[in-house]
């Protein structure tokens, strides 16, 4: 989320700098934790410290931007998959993607989530974005007749998180088996 005046769109070069800083910060936070010095992030992004601080006047603003970007990417995958695949297959793929996200990004996601106030605008936006994506993909699969009518978007998010947590301590084969069990439980009988 840009800290500049929301009524004024960013210039193209400013947008590129913003996106590069967020991408580099995400990599740095994943590799080294959220305490990476801001000057190191600016240097890795190829921008001056002033550019970094113009977009992100505090570390918290940078953490919020990375968190928002992570959640936005995960949510957008649901919509993208619905354009590419039949709804039931899109849901299966998105749930598997969610599991992989939790396994691979667990440390970063927990650190980012802990750093973002649960009552903040960013947290609210992320929650709404992820729930809307989950609701959309679930509704599409239900309309197709692939999954049970009593399944909700939040159910899918909870299942993805739970499976991801379990998968972090399981083999790839066990994770695939657990995912298959969950997907079988979601399916509408006879589909």
Short mmCIF file of N, CA and C in Angstrom, two decimals:
data_model
loop_
_atom_site.label_atom_id
_atom_site.label_comp_id
_atom_site.label_asym_id
_atom_site.label_seq_id
_atom_site.Cartn_x
_atom_site.Cartn_y
_atom_site.Cartn_z
N UNK A 1 0.84 -1.16 0.00
CA UNK A 1 0.00 0.00 0.00
C UNK A 1 0.89 1.23 0.00
N UNK A 2 0.74 2.08 -0.94
CA UNK A 2 1.57 3.27 -1.07
C UNK A 2 1.22 4.26 0.02
N UNK A 3 2.24 4.91 0.56
CA UNK A 3 2.01 5.90 1.60
C UNK A 3 1.76 7.27 1.02
N UNK A 4 1.88 7.43 -0.28
CA UNK A 4 1.64 8.71 -0.94
C UNK A 4 0.15 8.99 -0.99
N UNK A 5 -0.18 10.17 -1.46
CA UNK A 5 -1.57 10.59 -1.59
C UNK A 5 -2.32 9.60 -2.47
N UNK A 6 -3.37 8.92 -1.92
CA UNK A 6 -4.08 7.90 -2.71
C UNK A 6 -4.81 8.47 -3.92
N UNK A 7 -5.08 9.79 -3.90
CA UNK A 7 -5.78 10.40 -5.04
C UNK A 7 -4.85 10.56 -6.24
N UNK A 8 -3.54 10.56 -5.98
CA UNK A 8 -2.56 10.70 -7.07
C UNK A 8 -1.92 9.36 -7.38
N UNK A 9 -2.07 8.88 -8.61
CA UNK A 9 -1.40 7.62 -8.96
C UNK A 9 0.11 7.83 -9.00
N UNK A 10 0.84 6.74 -8.74
CA UNK A 10 2.30 6.80 -8.79
C UNK A 10 2.79 6.90 -10.22
N UNK A 11 3.86 7.62 -10.41
CA UNK A 11 4.53 7.62 -11.71
C UNK A 11 5.06 6.21 -11.96
N UNK A 12 5.30 5.89 -13.21
CA UNK A 12 5.74 4.54 -13.58
C UNK A 12 7.05 4.17 -12.89
N UNK A 13 8.01 5.11 -12.83
CA UNK A 13 9.29 4.79 -12.18
C UNK A 13 9.12 4.61 -10.68
N UNK A 14 8.24 5.40 -10.08
CA UNK A 14 7.98 5.25 -8.65
C UNK A 14 7.31 3.90 -8.36
N UNK A 15 6.39 3.50 -9.23
CA UNK A 15 5.71 2.20 -9.09
C UNK A 15 6.72 1.07 -9.20
N UNK A 16 7.63 1.17 -10.17
CA UNK A 16 8.66 0.13 -10.33
C UNK A 16 9.54 0.05 -9.08
N UNK A 17 9.95 1.20 -8.56
CA UNK A 17 10.77 1.22 -7.34
C UNK A 17 10.02 0.59 -6.17
N UNK A 18 8.75 0.97 -6.02
CA UNK A 18 7.92 0.42 -4.95
C UNK A 18 7.87 -1.10 -5.05
N UNK A 19 7.55 -1.60 -6.24
CA UNK A 19 7.43 -3.05 -6.44
C UNK A 19 8.76 -3.76 -6.24
N UNK A 20 9.85 -3.16 -6.69
CA UNK A 20 11.17 -3.76 -6.51
C UNK A 20 11.54 -3.82 -5.03
N UNK A 21 11.25 -2.76 -4.29
CA UNK A 21 11.54 -2.74 -2.85
C UNK A 21 10.75 -3.84 -2.15
N UNK A 22 9.47 -3.97 -2.46
CA UNK A 22 8.64 -5.01 -1.83
C UNK A 22 9.18 -6.40 -2.17
N UNK A 23 9.53 -6.64 -3.42
CA UNK A 23 10.05 -7.94 -3.83
C UNK A 23 11.37 -8.26 -3.12
N UNK A 24 12.25 -7.28 -3.05
CA UNK A 24 13.54 -7.49 -2.38
C UNK A 24 13.33 -7.69 -0.88
N UNK A 25 12.44 -6.91 -0.29
CA UNK A 25 12.16 -7.06 1.14
C UNK A 25 11.60 -8.45 1.44
N UNK A 26 10.73 -8.94 0.57
CA UNK A 26 10.16 -10.28 0.74
C UNK A 26 11.28 -11.32 0.74
N UNK A 27 12.20 -11.22 -0.23
CA UNK A 27 13.33 -12.15 -0.29
C UNK A 27 14.21 -12.03 0.95
N UNK A 28 14.49 -10.80 1.35
CA UNK A 28 15.35 -10.57 2.51
C UNK A 28 14.69 -11.08 3.79
N UNK A 29 13.40 -10.82 3.95
CA UNK A 29 12.70 -11.29 5.15
C UNK A 29 12.66 -12.81 5.19
N UNK A 30 12.48 -13.43 4.03
CA UNK A 30 12.45 -14.89 3.97
C UNK A 30 13.81 -15.47 4.35
N UNK A 31 14.86 -14.88 3.83
CA UNK A 31 16.21 -15.41 4.07
C UNK A 31 16.76 -15.04 5.44
N UNK A 32 16.51 -13.80 5.87
CA UNK A 32 17.20 -13.27 7.05
C UNK A 32 16.30 -12.79 8.17
N UNK A 33 14.98 -12.87 8.01
CA UNK A 33 14.07 -12.38 9.03
C UNK A 33 13.74 -10.91 8.80
N UNK A 34 12.75 -10.41 9.54
CA UNK A 34 12.26 -9.05 9.31
C UNK A 34 13.15 -7.96 9.90
N UNK A 35 14.22 -8.35 10.55
CA UNK A 35 15.12 -7.36 11.15
C UNK A 35 16.26 -6.94 10.22
N UNK A 36 16.17 -7.33 8.95
CA UNK A 36 17.18 -6.92 7.97
C UNK A 36 17.21 -5.38 7.94
N UNK A 37 18.39 -4.80 8.02
CA UNK A 37 18.46 -3.33 7.97
C UNK A 37 17.84 -2.77 6.69
N UNK A 38 17.08 -1.70 6.86
CA UNK A 38 16.41 -1.06 5.72
C UNK A 38 17.42 -0.63 4.67
N UNK A 39 18.58 -0.15 5.09
CA UNK A 39 19.60 0.27 4.13
C UNK A 39 20.07 -0.90 3.26
N UNK A 40 20.11 -2.10 3.84
CA UNK A 40 20.48 -3.29 3.05
C UNK A 40 19.41 -3.59 2.01
N UNK A 41 18.16 -3.44 2.38
CA UNK A 41 17.07 -3.68 1.44
C UNK A 41 17.14 -2.66 0.30
N UNK A 42 17.36 -1.40 0.65
CA UNK A 42 17.47 -0.36 -0.38
C UNK A 42 18.61 -0.67 -1.34
N UNK A 43 19.75 -1.06 -0.77
CA UNK A 43 20.92 -1.37 -1.60
C UNK A 43 20.63 -2.54 -2.53
N UNK A 44 20.06 -3.62 -1.99
CA UNK A 44 19.73 -4.80 -2.80
C UNK A 44 18.71 -4.46 -3.90
N UNK A 45 17.82 -3.51 -3.60
CA UNK A 45 16.79 -3.11 -4.58
C UNK A 45 17.33 -2.13 -5.60
N UNK A 46 18.53 -1.64 -5.36
CA UNK A 46 19.13 -0.69 -6.30
C UNK A 46 18.52 0.70 -6.23
N UNK A 47 18.03 1.07 -5.03
CA UNK A 47 17.47 2.40 -4.82
C UNK A 47 18.18 3.04 -3.63
N UNK A 48 18.05 4.33 -3.54
CA UNK A 48 18.61 5.04 -2.40
C UNK A 48 17.73 4.88 -1.17
N UNK A 49 18.32 5.13 -0.02
CA UNK A 49 17.57 5.04 1.23
C UNK A 49 16.39 6.01 1.22
N UNK A 50 16.57 7.18 0.62
CA UNK A 50 15.49 8.15 0.54
C UNK A 50 14.28 7.62 -0.22
N UNK A 51 14.54 6.87 -1.29
CA UNK A 51 13.45 6.28 -2.06
C UNK A 51 12.70 5.25 -1.21
N UNK A 52 13.45 4.42 -0.50
CA UNK A 52 12.81 3.43 0.36
C UNK A 52 11.95 4.13 1.41
N UNK A 53 12.51 5.12 2.08
CA UNK A 53 11.78 5.79 3.16
C UNK A 53 10.63 6.66 2.64
N UNK A 54 10.71 7.10 1.42
CA UNK A 54 9.60 7.86 0.83
C UNK A 54 8.37 6.95 0.69
N UNK A 55 8.61 5.72 0.28
CA UNK A 55 7.51 4.75 0.15
C UNK A 55 7.12 4.13 1.49
N UNK A 56 8.13 3.87 2.31
CA UNK A 56 7.92 3.15 3.58
C UNK A 56 8.63 3.90 4.71
N UNK A 57 7.96 4.88 5.28
CA UNK A 57 8.62 5.71 6.30
C UNK A 57 9.00 4.95 7.57
N UNK A 58 8.39 3.78 7.79
CA UNK A 58 8.74 2.95 8.94
C UNK A 58 8.90 1.50 8.50
N UNK A 59 9.58 0.73 9.30
CA UNK A 59 9.73 -0.71 9.05
C UNK A 59 8.35 -1.37 9.01
N UNK A 60 7.47 -0.95 9.90
CA UNK A 60 6.13 -1.53 9.94
C UNK A 60 5.40 -1.36 8.61
N UNK A 61 5.57 -0.20 7.96
CA UNK A 61 4.92 0.02 6.66
C UNK A 61 5.48 -0.92 5.60
N UNK A 62 6.77 -1.20 5.66
CA UNK A 62 7.38 -2.14 4.71
C UNK A 62 6.88 -3.56 4.99
N UNK A 63 6.82 -3.94 6.24
CA UNK A 63 6.31 -5.27 6.61
C UNK A 63 4.86 -5.42 6.16
N UNK A 64 4.06 -4.39 6.38
CA UNK A 64 2.66 -4.43 5.95
C UNK A 64 2.56 -4.60 4.42
N UNK A 65 3.42 -3.90 3.69
CA UNK A 65 3.38 -4.00 2.23
C UNK A 65 3.75 -5.40 1.77
N UNK A 66 4.73 -6.01 2.40
CA UNK A 66 5.13 -7.38 2.04
C UNK A 66 4.00 -8.35 2.38
N UNK A 67 3.41 -8.20 3.54
CA UNK A 67 2.30 -9.06 3.96
C UNK A 67 1.13 -8.94 2.97
N UNK A 68 0.79 -7.71 2.65
CA UNK A 68 -0.30 -7.46 1.71
C UNK A 68 -0.01 -8.09 0.35
N UNK A 69 1.22 -7.96 -0.12
CA UNK A 69 1.62 -8.52 -1.41
C UNK A 69 1.53 -10.05 -1.40
N UNK A 70 1.96 -10.66 -0.31
CA UNK A 70 1.89 -12.12 -0.19
C UNK A 70 0.45 -12.60 -0.25
N UNK A 71 -0.41 -11.98 0.53
CA UNK A 71 -1.81 -12.39 0.58
C UNK A 71 -2.52 -12.09 -0.74
N UNK A 72 -2.21 -10.95 -1.33
CA UNK A 72 -2.81 -10.59 -2.61
C UNK A 72 -2.45 -11.62 -3.68
N UNK A 73 -1.19 -12.05 -3.69
CA UNK A 73 -0.76 -13.06 -4.67
C UNK A 73 -1.48 -14.38 -4.48
N UNK A 74 -1.64 -14.81 -3.23
CA UNK A 74 -2.34 -16.06 -2.97
C UNK A 74 -3.81 -15.96 -3.37
N UNK A 75 -4.44 -14.84 -3.06
CA UNK A 75 -5.84 -14.64 -3.44
C UNK A 75 -5.99 -14.58 -4.96
N UNK A 76 -5.11 -13.87 -5.62
CA UNK A 76 -5.21 -13.72 -7.07
C UNK A 76 -5.09 -15.06 -7.78
N UNK A 77 -4.34 -15.98 -7.20
CA UNK A 77 -4.20 -17.31 -7.82
C UNK A 77 -5.56 -18.00 -7.94
N UNK A 78 -6.46 -17.77 -6.98
CA UNK A 78 -7.79 -18.39 -7.07
C UNK A 78 -8.52 -17.92 -8.32
N UNK A 79 -8.49 -16.61 -8.56
CA UNK A 79 -9.16 -16.05 -9.73
C UNK A 79 -8.49 -16.51 -11.04
N UNK A 80 -7.17 -16.53 -11.01
CA UNK A 80 -6.44 -16.98 -12.21
C UNK A 80 -6.75 -18.43 -12.54
N UNK A 81 -6.79 -19.27 -11.51
CA UNK A 81 -7.08 -20.69 -11.73
C UNK A 81 -8.49 -20.89 -12.26
N UNK A 82 -9.44 -20.07 -11.81
CA UNK A 82 -10.81 -20.18 -12.32
C UNK A 82 -10.90 -19.84 -13.80
N UNK A 83 -9.98 -19.00 -14.28
CA UNK A 83 -9.96 -18.67 -15.70
C UNK A 83 -9.32 -19.78 -16.53
N UNK A 84 -8.46 -20.57 -15.91
CA UNK A 84 -7.69 -21.58 -16.63
C UNK A 84 -8.27 -22.99 -16.54
N UNK A 85 -8.98 -23.29 -15.46
CA UNK A 85 -9.41 -24.66 -15.19
C UNK A 85 -10.90 -24.73 -14.86
N UNK A 86 -11.49 -25.92 -14.97
CA UNK A 86 -12.86 -26.08 -14.46
C UNK A 86 -12.86 -25.79 -12.96
N UNK A 87 -13.97 -25.28 -12.41
CA UNK A 87 -14.00 -24.85 -11.02
C UNK A 87 -13.54 -25.88 -9.98
N UNK A 88 -13.96 -27.13 -10.13
CA UNK A 88 -13.54 -28.15 -9.16
C UNK A 88 -12.04 -28.36 -9.18
N UNK A 89 -11.47 -28.42 -10.37
CA UNK A 89 -10.02 -28.58 -10.50
C UNK A 89 -9.29 -27.33 -10.01
N UNK A 90 -9.88 -26.16 -10.27
CA UNK A 90 -9.29 -24.90 -9.78
C UNK A 90 -9.24 -24.89 -8.26
N UNK A 91 -10.32 -25.34 -7.62
CA UNK A 91 -10.35 -25.40 -6.17
C UNK A 91 -9.30 -26.37 -5.63
N UNK A 92 -9.22 -27.54 -6.23
CA UNK A 92 -8.21 -28.53 -5.81
C UNK A 92 -6.80 -27.95 -5.93
N UNK A 93 -6.53 -27.30 -7.04
CA UNK A 93 -5.20 -26.73 -7.28
C UNK A 93 -4.91 -25.61 -6.31
N UNK A 94 -5.92 -24.77 -6.06
CA UNK A 94 -5.71 -23.64 -5.14
C UNK A 94 -5.49 -24.14 -3.72
N UNK A 95 -6.22 -25.16 -3.31
CA UNK A 95 -6.01 -25.71 -1.97
C UNK A 95 -4.60 -26.28 -1.86
N UNK A 96 -4.15 -26.99 -2.88
CA UNK A 96 -2.78 -27.52 -2.88
C UNK A 96 -1.77 -26.37 -2.85
N UNK A 97 -2.04 -25.30 -3.58
CA UNK A 97 -1.17 -24.13 -3.57
C UNK A 97 -1.11 -23.50 -2.19
N UNK A 98 -2.27 -23.43 -1.54
CA UNK A 98 -2.34 -22.89 -0.17
C UNK A 98 -1.48 -23.73 0.78
N UNK A 99 -1.56 -25.04 0.64
CA UNK A 99 -0.76 -25.94 1.48
C UNK A 99 0.73 -25.68 1.26
N UNK A 100 1.14 -25.59 0.01
CA UNK A 100 2.55 -25.33 -0.31
C UNK A 100 2.96 -23.96 0.25
N UNK A 101 2.10 -22.97 0.12
CA UNK A 101 2.38 -21.63 0.65
C UNK A 101 2.65 -21.70 2.15
N UNK A 102 1.77 -22.41 2.89
CA UNK A 102 1.94 -22.50 4.34
C UNK A 102 3.25 -23.20 4.68
N UNK A 103 3.57 -24.27 3.96
CA UNK A 103 4.81 -25.00 4.24
C UNK A 103 6.03 -24.13 3.94
N UNK A 104 6.06 -23.52 2.75
CA UNK A 104 7.24 -22.78 2.32
C UNK A 104 7.38 -21.42 2.99
N UNK A 105 6.27 -20.79 3.31
CA UNK A 105 6.31 -19.42 3.83
C UNK A 105 5.89 -19.35 5.28
N UNK A 106 5.80 -20.49 5.97
CA UNK A 106 5.27 -20.50 7.33
C UNK A 106 5.98 -19.50 8.24
N UNK A 107 7.30 -19.56 8.28
CA UNK A 107 8.05 -18.66 9.15
C UNK A 107 7.82 -17.20 8.79
N UNK A 108 7.93 -16.90 7.50
CA UNK A 108 7.73 -15.53 7.05
C UNK A 108 6.30 -15.09 7.31
N UNK A 109 5.34 -15.92 6.97
CA UNK A 109 3.93 -15.55 7.14
C UNK A 109 3.61 -15.30 8.61
N UNK A 110 4.10 -16.15 9.49
CA UNK A 110 3.83 -15.96 10.92
C UNK A 110 4.49 -14.68 11.44
N UNK A 111 5.70 -14.42 11.00
CA UNK A 111 6.38 -13.19 11.41
C UNK A 111 5.66 -11.97 10.89
N UNK A 112 5.27 -12.00 9.62
CA UNK A 112 4.56 -10.86 9.04
C UNK A 112 3.22 -10.66 9.73
N UNK A 113 2.49 -11.75 9.92
CA UNK A 113 1.17 -11.65 10.55
C UNK A 113 1.30 -11.13 11.97
N UNK A 114 2.32 -11.56 12.69
CA UNK A 114 2.54 -11.09 14.06
C UNK A 114 2.90 -9.61 14.08
N UNK A 115 3.52 -9.14 13.01
CA UNK A 115 3.94 -7.74 12.94
C UNK A 115 2.83 -6.80 12.48
N UNK A 116 1.77 -7.37 11.93
CA UNK A 116 0.66 -6.55 11.43
C UNK A 116 -0.47 -6.63 12.45
N UNK A 117 -0.87 -5.48 12.95
CA UNK A 117 -1.93 -5.41 13.95
C UNK A 117 -3.22 -6.00 13.41
N UNK A 118 -3.81 -6.92 14.16
CA UNK A 118 -5.03 -7.61 13.71
C UNK A 118 -6.18 -6.64 13.47
N UNK A 119 -6.15 -5.48 14.06
CA UNK A 119 -7.21 -4.50 13.85
C UNK A 119 -6.87 -3.47 12.79
N UNK A 120 -5.72 -3.65 12.14
CA UNK A 120 -5.27 -2.64 11.18
C UNK A 120 -6.04 -2.72 9.87
N UNK A 121 -5.95 -1.65 9.12
CA UNK A 121 -6.58 -1.59 7.80
C UNK A 121 -5.97 -2.65 6.88
N UNK A 122 -4.66 -2.83 6.95
CA UNK A 122 -3.98 -3.81 6.10
C UNK A 122 -4.46 -5.22 6.41
N UNK A 123 -4.53 -5.55 7.69
CA UNK A 123 -4.98 -6.89 8.07
C UNK A 123 -6.42 -7.11 7.61
N UNK A 124 -7.26 -6.11 7.80
CA UNK A 124 -8.65 -6.21 7.35
C UNK A 124 -8.75 -6.40 5.84
N UNK A 125 -7.93 -5.64 5.10
CA UNK A 125 -7.92 -5.76 3.65
C UNK A 125 -7.49 -7.17 3.23
N UNK A 126 -6.42 -7.67 3.86
CA UNK A 126 -5.90 -9.00 3.51
C UNK A 126 -6.94 -10.07 3.82
N UNK A 127 -7.55 -9.97 4.96
CA UNK A 127 -8.59 -10.95 5.34
C UNK A 127 -9.74 -10.92 4.33
N UNK A 128 -10.21 -9.73 4.00
CA UNK A 128 -11.32 -9.59 3.06
C UNK A 128 -10.93 -10.13 1.68
N UNK A 129 -9.73 -9.83 1.23
CA UNK A 129 -9.27 -10.27 -0.10
C UNK A 129 -9.20 -11.79 -0.18
N UNK A 130 -8.62 -12.40 0.86
CA UNK A 130 -8.47 -13.86 0.88
C UNK A 130 -9.83 -14.54 1.01
N UNK A 131 -10.71 -14.00 1.84
CA UNK A 131 -12.04 -14.59 2.00
C UNK A 131 -12.86 -14.46 0.73
N UNK A 132 -12.77 -13.32 0.06
CA UNK A 132 -13.50 -13.14 -1.20
C UNK A 132 -13.03 -14.15 -2.24
N UNK A 133 -11.73 -14.37 -2.33
CA UNK A 133 -11.20 -15.34 -3.29
C UNK A 133 -11.68 -16.75 -2.94
N UNK A 134 -11.61 -17.10 -1.67
CA UNK A 134 -12.05 -18.43 -1.24
C UNK A 134 -13.54 -18.61 -1.50
N UNK A 135 -14.33 -17.61 -1.17
CA UNK A 135 -15.77 -17.69 -1.41
C UNK A 135 -16.08 -17.86 -2.90
N UNK A 136 -15.36 -17.13 -3.73
CA UNK A 136 -15.59 -17.18 -5.18
C UNK A 136 -15.26 -18.55 -5.74
N UNK A 137 -14.14 -19.11 -5.35
CA UNK A 137 -13.74 -20.41 -5.92
C UNK A 137 -14.62 -21.53 -5.39
N UNK A 138 -15.04 -21.42 -4.13
CA UNK A 138 -15.95 -22.43 -3.56
C UNK A 138 -17.31 -22.37 -4.25
N UNK A 139 -17.84 -21.17 -4.42
CA UNK A 139 -19.15 -21.01 -5.07
C UNK A 139 -19.12 -21.57 -6.50
N UNK A 140 -18.04 -21.28 -7.22
CA UNK A 140 -17.92 -21.79 -8.59
C UNK A 140 -17.92 -23.32 -8.61
N UNK A 141 -17.20 -23.93 -7.67
CA UNK A 141 -17.14 -25.40 -7.62
C UNK A 141 -18.49 -25.97 -7.18
N UNK A 142 -19.19 -25.27 -6.30
CA UNK A 142 -20.53 -25.73 -5.91
C UNK A 142 -21.51 -25.61 -7.07
N UNK A 143 -21.45 -24.50 -7.79
CA UNK A 143 -22.32 -24.31 -8.96
C UNK A 143 -22.07 -25.39 -10.01
N UNK A 144 -20.83 -25.83 -10.10
CA UNK A 144 -20.47 -26.88 -11.04
C UNK A 144 -20.96 -28.24 -10.54
N UNK A 145 -21.27 -28.33 -9.25
CA UNK A 145 -21.72 -29.60 -8.67
C UNK A 145 -20.58 -30.48 -8.20
N UNK A 146 -19.40 -29.88 -8.05
CA UNK A 146 -18.22 -30.66 -7.69
C UNK A 146 -18.07 -30.84 -6.18
N UNK A 147 -18.38 -29.80 -5.41
CA UNK A 147 -18.20 -29.93 -3.96
C UNK A 147 -19.52 -29.74 -3.23
N UNK A 148 -19.52 -30.18 -2.00
CA UNK A 148 -20.71 -30.15 -1.16
C UNK A 148 -21.22 -28.73 -0.94
N UNK A 149 -22.51 -28.60 -0.76
CA UNK A 149 -23.13 -27.30 -0.59
C UNK A 149 -22.83 -26.67 0.77
N UNK A 150 -22.42 -27.47 1.75
CA UNK A 150 -22.17 -26.93 3.09
C UNK A 150 -20.73 -26.44 3.30
N UNK A 151 -19.91 -26.52 2.28
CA UNK A 151 -18.52 -26.05 2.37
C UNK A 151 -18.51 -24.53 2.18
N UNK A 152 -17.70 -23.84 2.98
CA UNK A 152 -17.58 -22.39 2.86
C UNK A 152 -16.15 -22.00 2.50
N UNK A 153 -16.00 -20.78 2.04
CA UNK A 153 -14.66 -20.26 1.75
C UNK A 153 -13.74 -20.34 2.96
N UNK A 154 -14.20 -19.86 4.15
CA UNK A 154 -13.35 -19.98 5.33
C UNK A 154 -12.97 -21.42 5.67
N UNK A 155 -13.86 -22.38 5.35
CA UNK A 155 -13.50 -23.80 5.56
C UNK A 155 -12.25 -24.15 4.76
N UNK A 156 -12.23 -23.72 3.50
CA UNK A 156 -11.10 -24.02 2.62
C UNK A 156 -9.82 -23.37 3.15
N UNK A 157 -9.93 -22.14 3.63
CA UNK A 157 -8.76 -21.46 4.19
C UNK A 157 -8.25 -22.18 5.43
N UNK A 158 -9.16 -22.60 6.29
CA UNK A 158 -8.74 -23.33 7.50
C UNK A 158 -8.12 -24.68 7.14
N UNK A 159 -8.74 -25.37 6.17
CA UNK A 159 -8.19 -26.66 5.75
C UNK A 159 -6.80 -26.49 5.14
N UNK A 160 -6.63 -25.47 4.31
CA UNK A 160 -5.33 -25.21 3.70
C UNK A 160 -4.27 -24.93 4.75
N UNK A 161 -4.64 -24.12 5.74
CA UNK A 161 -3.68 -23.80 6.79
C UNK A 161 -3.36 -25.03 7.64
N UNK A 162 -4.41 -25.78 7.98
CA UNK A 162 -4.19 -26.99 8.79
C UNK A 162 -3.36 -28.03 8.07
N UNK A 163 -3.67 -28.24 6.80
CA UNK A 163 -2.89 -29.20 6.01
C UNK A 163 -1.45 -28.73 5.85
N UNK A 164 -1.27 -27.43 5.65
CA UNK A 164 0.08 -26.89 5.52
C UNK A 164 0.89 -27.09 6.79
N UNK A 165 0.24 -26.89 7.92
CA UNK A 165 0.93 -27.10 9.20
C UNK A 165 1.30 -28.57 9.37
N UNK A 166 0.38 -29.46 9.01
CA UNK A 166 0.66 -30.89 9.10
C UNK A 166 1.74 -31.30 8.09
N UNK A 167 1.68 -30.72 6.90
CA UNK A 167 2.64 -31.07 5.85
C UNK A 167 4.06 -30.65 6.20
N UNK A 168 4.20 -29.64 7.01
CA UNK A 168 5.54 -29.19 7.38
C UNK A 168 6.28 -30.25 8.19
N UNK A 169 5.53 -31.22 8.72
CA UNK A 169 6.14 -32.29 9.51
C UNK A 169 5.94 -33.65 8.85
N UNK A 170 5.52 -33.66 7.60
CA UNK A 170 5.22 -34.91 6.90
C UNK A 170 6.06 -35.03 5.64
N UNK A 171 6.09 -36.22 5.10
CA UNK A 171 6.77 -36.43 3.82
C UNK A 171 5.87 -35.91 2.70
N UNK A 172 6.43 -35.74 1.53
CA UNK A 172 5.65 -35.32 0.37
C UNK A 172 4.55 -36.31 0.05
N UNK A 173 4.85 -37.59 0.19
CA UNK A 173 3.86 -38.64 -0.06
C UNK A 173 2.71 -38.55 0.94
N UNK A 174 3.04 -38.32 2.21
CA UNK A 174 1.99 -38.19 3.23
C UNK A 174 1.14 -36.95 2.98
N UNK A 175 1.78 -35.88 2.55
CA UNK A 175 1.06 -34.64 2.27
C UNK A 175 0.07 -34.85 1.13
N UNK A 176 0.51 -35.52 0.08
CA UNK A 176 -0.37 -35.81 -1.06
C UNK A 176 -1.55 -36.65 -0.62
N UNK A 177 -1.29 -37.65 0.21
CA UNK A 177 -2.35 -38.53 0.71
C UNK A 177 -3.35 -37.73 1.57
N UNK A 178 -2.84 -36.88 2.46
CA UNK A 178 -3.73 -36.06 3.29
C UNK A 178 -4.57 -35.11 2.44
N UNK A 179 -3.97 -34.52 1.44
CA UNK A 179 -4.70 -33.62 0.55
C UNK A 179 -5.81 -34.39 -0.18
N UNK A 180 -5.51 -35.59 -0.62
CA UNK A 180 -6.51 -36.43 -1.30
C UNK A 180 -7.67 -36.75 -0.36
N UNK A 181 -7.36 -37.06 0.87
CA UNK A 181 -8.42 -37.36 1.86
C UNK A 181 -9.32 -36.15 2.06
N UNK A 182 -8.72 -34.98 2.21
CA UNK A 182 -9.51 -33.76 2.40
C UNK A 182 -10.35 -33.47 1.17
N UNK A 183 -9.76 -33.57 0.00
CA UNK A 183 -10.51 -33.30 -1.24
C UNK A 183 -11.67 -34.29 -1.40
N UNK A 184 -11.45 -35.55 -1.05
CA UNK A 184 -12.53 -36.53 -1.13
C UNK A 184 -13.67 -36.14 -0.18
N UNK A 185 -13.33 -35.61 0.96
CA UNK A 185 -14.35 -35.17 1.92
C UNK A 185 -15.12 -33.95 1.47
N UNK A 186 -14.52 -33.13 0.63
CA UNK A 186 -15.18 -31.92 0.12
C UNK A 186 -16.13 -32.21 -1.03
N UNK A 187 -15.86 -33.30 -1.75
CA UNK A 187 -16.63 -33.59 -2.96
C UNK A 187 -18.08 -33.94 -2.64
N UNK A 188 -18.91 -33.50 -3.53
CA UNK A 188 -20.33 -33.83 -3.46
C UNK A 188 -20.45 -35.32 -3.79
N UNK A 189 -21.21 -36.09 -3.02
CA UNK A 189 -21.35 -37.52 -3.33
C UNK A 189 -21.78 -37.73 -4.79
N UNK A 190 -21.11 -38.64 -5.44
CA UNK A 190 -21.42 -38.97 -6.82
C UNK A 190 -20.71 -38.11 -7.85
N UNK A 191 -19.85 -37.18 -7.38
CA UNK A 191 -19.15 -36.32 -8.37
C UNK A 191 -17.75 -36.80 -8.60
#
